[in-house]
PDB file of C-alpha atoms in Angstrom:
ATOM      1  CA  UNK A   7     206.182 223.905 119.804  1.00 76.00           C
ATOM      2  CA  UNK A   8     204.404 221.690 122.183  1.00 91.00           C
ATOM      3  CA  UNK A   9     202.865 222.053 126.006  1.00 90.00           C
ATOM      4  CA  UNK A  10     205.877 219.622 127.058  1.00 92.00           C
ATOM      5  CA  UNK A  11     208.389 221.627 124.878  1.00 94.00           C
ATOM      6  CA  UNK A  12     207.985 225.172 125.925  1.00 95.00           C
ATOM      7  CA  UNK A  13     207.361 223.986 129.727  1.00 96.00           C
ATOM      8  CA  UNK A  14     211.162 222.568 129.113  1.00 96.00           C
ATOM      9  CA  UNK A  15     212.767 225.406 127.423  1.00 96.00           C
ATOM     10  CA  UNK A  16     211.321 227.352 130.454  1.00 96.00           C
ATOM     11  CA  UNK A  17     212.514 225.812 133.383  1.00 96.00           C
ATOM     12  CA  UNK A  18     215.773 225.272 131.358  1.00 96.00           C
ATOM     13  CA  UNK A  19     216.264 229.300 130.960  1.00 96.00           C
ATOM     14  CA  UNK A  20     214.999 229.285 134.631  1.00 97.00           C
ATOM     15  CA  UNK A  21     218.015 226.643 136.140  1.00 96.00           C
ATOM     16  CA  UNK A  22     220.692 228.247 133.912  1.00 95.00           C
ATOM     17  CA  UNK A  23     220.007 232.072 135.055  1.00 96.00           C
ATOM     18  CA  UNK A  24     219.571 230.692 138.851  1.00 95.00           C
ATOM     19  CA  UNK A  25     215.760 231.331 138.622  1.00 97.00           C
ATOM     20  CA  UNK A  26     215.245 228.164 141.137  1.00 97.00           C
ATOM     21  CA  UNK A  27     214.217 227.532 144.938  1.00 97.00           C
ATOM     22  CA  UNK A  28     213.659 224.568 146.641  1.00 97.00           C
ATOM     23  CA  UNK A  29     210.690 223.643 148.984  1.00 97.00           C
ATOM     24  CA  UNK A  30     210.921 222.465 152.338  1.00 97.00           C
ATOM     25  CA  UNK A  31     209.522 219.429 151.401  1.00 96.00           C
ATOM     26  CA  UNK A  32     211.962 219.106 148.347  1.00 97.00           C
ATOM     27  CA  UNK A  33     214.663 219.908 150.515  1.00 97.00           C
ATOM     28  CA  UNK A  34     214.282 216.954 152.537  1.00 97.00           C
ATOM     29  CA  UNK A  35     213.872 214.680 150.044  1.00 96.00           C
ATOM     30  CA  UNK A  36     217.274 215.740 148.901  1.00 97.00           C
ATOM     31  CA  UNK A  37     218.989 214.959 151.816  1.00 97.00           C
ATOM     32  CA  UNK A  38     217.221 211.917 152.665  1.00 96.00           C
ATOM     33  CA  UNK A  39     218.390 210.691 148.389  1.00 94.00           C
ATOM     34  CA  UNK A  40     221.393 212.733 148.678  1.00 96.00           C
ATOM     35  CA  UNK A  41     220.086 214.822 145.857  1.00 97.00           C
ATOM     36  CA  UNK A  42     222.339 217.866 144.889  1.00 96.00           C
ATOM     37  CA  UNK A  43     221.159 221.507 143.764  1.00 96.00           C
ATOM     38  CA  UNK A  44     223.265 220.710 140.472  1.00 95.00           C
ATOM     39  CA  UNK A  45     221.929 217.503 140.055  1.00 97.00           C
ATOM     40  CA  UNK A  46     217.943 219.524 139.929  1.00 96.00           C
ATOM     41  CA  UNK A  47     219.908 221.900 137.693  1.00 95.00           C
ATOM     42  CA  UNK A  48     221.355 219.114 135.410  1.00 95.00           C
ATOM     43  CA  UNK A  49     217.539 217.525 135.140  1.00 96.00           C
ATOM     44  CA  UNK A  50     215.621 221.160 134.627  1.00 96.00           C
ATOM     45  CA  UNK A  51     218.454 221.876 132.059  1.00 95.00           C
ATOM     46  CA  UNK A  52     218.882 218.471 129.762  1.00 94.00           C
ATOM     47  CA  UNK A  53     215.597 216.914 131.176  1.00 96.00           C
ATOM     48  CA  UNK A  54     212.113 215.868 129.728  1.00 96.00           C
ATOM     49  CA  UNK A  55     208.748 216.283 130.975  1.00 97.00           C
ATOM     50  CA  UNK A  56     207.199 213.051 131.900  1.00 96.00           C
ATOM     51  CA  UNK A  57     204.032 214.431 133.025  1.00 96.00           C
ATOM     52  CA  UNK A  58     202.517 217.949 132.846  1.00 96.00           C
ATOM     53  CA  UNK A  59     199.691 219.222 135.562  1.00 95.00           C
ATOM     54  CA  UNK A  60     198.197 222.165 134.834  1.00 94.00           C
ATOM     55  CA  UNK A  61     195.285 222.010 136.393  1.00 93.00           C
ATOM     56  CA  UNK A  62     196.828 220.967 139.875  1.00 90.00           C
ATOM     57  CA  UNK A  63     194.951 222.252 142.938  1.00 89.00           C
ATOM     58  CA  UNK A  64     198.205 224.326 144.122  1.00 88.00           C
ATOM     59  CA  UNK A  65     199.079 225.910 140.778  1.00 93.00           C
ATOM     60  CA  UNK A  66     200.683 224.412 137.505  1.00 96.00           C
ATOM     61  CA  UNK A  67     203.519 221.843 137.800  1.00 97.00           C
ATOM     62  CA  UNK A  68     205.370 219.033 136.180  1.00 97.00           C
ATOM     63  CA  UNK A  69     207.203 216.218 136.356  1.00 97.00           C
ATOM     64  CA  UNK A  70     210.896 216.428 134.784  1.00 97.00           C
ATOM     65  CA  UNK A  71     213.331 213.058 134.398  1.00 97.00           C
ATOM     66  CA  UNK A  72     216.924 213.597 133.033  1.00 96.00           C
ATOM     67  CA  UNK A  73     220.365 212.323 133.681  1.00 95.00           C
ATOM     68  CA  UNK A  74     222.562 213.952 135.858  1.00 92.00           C
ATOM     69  CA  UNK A  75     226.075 214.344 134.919  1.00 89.00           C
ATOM     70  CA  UNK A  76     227.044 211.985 137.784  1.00 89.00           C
ATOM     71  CA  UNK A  77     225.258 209.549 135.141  1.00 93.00           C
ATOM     72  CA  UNK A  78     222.113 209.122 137.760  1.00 94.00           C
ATOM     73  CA  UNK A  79     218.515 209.554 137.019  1.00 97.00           C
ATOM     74  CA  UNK A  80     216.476 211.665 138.825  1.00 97.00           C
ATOM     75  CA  UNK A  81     212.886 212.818 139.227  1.00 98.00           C
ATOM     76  CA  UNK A  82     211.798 216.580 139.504  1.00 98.00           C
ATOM     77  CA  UNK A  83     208.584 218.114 140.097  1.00 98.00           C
ATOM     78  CA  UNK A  84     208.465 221.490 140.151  1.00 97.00           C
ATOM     79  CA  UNK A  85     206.204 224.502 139.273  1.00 96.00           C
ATOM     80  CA  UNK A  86     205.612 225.630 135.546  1.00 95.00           C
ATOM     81  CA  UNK A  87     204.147 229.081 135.582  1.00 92.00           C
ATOM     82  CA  UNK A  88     205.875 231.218 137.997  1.00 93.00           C
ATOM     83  CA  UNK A  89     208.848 233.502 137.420  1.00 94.00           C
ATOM     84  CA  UNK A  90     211.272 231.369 139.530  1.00 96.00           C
ATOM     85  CA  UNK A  91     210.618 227.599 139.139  1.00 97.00           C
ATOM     86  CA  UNK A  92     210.165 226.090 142.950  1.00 97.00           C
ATOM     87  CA  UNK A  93     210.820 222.238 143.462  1.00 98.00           C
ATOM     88  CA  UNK A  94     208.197 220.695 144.849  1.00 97.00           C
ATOM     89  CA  UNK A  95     209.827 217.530 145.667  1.00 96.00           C
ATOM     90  CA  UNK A  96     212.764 215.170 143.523  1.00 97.00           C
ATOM     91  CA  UNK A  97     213.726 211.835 143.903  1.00 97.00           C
ATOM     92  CA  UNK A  98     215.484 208.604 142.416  1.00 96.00           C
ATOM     93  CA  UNK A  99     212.682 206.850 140.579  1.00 97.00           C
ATOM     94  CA  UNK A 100     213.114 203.172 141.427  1.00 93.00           C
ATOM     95  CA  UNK A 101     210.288 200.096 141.926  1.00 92.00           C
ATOM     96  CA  UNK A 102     208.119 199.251 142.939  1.00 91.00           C
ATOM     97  CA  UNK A 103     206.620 202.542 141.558  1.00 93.00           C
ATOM     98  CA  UNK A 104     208.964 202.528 138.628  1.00 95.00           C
ATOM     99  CA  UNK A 105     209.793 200.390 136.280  1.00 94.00           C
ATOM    100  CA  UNK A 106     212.296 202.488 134.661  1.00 94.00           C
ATOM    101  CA  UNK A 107     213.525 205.837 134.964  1.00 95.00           C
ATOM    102  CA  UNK A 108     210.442 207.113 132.452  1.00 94.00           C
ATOM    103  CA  UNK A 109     207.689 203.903 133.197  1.00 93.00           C
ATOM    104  CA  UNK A 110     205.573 203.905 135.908  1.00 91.00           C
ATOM    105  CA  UNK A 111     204.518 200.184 137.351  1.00 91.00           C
ATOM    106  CA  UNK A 112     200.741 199.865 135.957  1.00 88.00           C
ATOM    107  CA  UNK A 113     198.261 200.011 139.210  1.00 81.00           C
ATOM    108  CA  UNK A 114     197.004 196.861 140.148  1.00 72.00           C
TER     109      UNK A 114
END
């Protein structure tokens, strides 16, 4: 099993025993997207990691895209190494920084 694969099978067993909290700073990017707590759960559960960081400054995190069951995408980054998984921040990934839900517009 890969980095990407156990990092997912973690945060899924995390979302589905209620092993989540949310940031301040992820909470208000869920009101300002109308993001719901199911909708992070949806992504951590049936997501895929776009982007691993292990070597952040603030501790090991990634970044998660998946399809909520409202048929939206949505971006989650959230911590990888802790007991309960904390959401950094989430979003809707749309341009210019995104191309699609999973490509990031090249830097100019």
């Amino acid at each position: 099993m890969n980095a990407h694969d156990e990092i997912k099978k973690r945060l899924q067993t995390q979302a589905e025993t209620g092993q989540i909290r949310v940031s301040l700073h992820g909470h208000e990017e869920m009101v300002e997207e109308e993001i719901t707590y199911e909708e992070i759960c949806d992504v951590l559960c049936r997501g895929d990691v776009l982007e691993n960081y292990p070597d952040y400054q603030r501790g090991p995190c990634c970044l998660m895209c998946g399809q909520t069951s409202a048929g939206r995408f949505l971006h989650v980054v959230c911590t990888t190494s802790l007991e309960v998984a904390i959401v950094i921040t989430t979003y809707l990934p749309k341009p210019p920084k995104w191309v699609t839900p999973f490509q990031r517009r090249p830097k100019l």
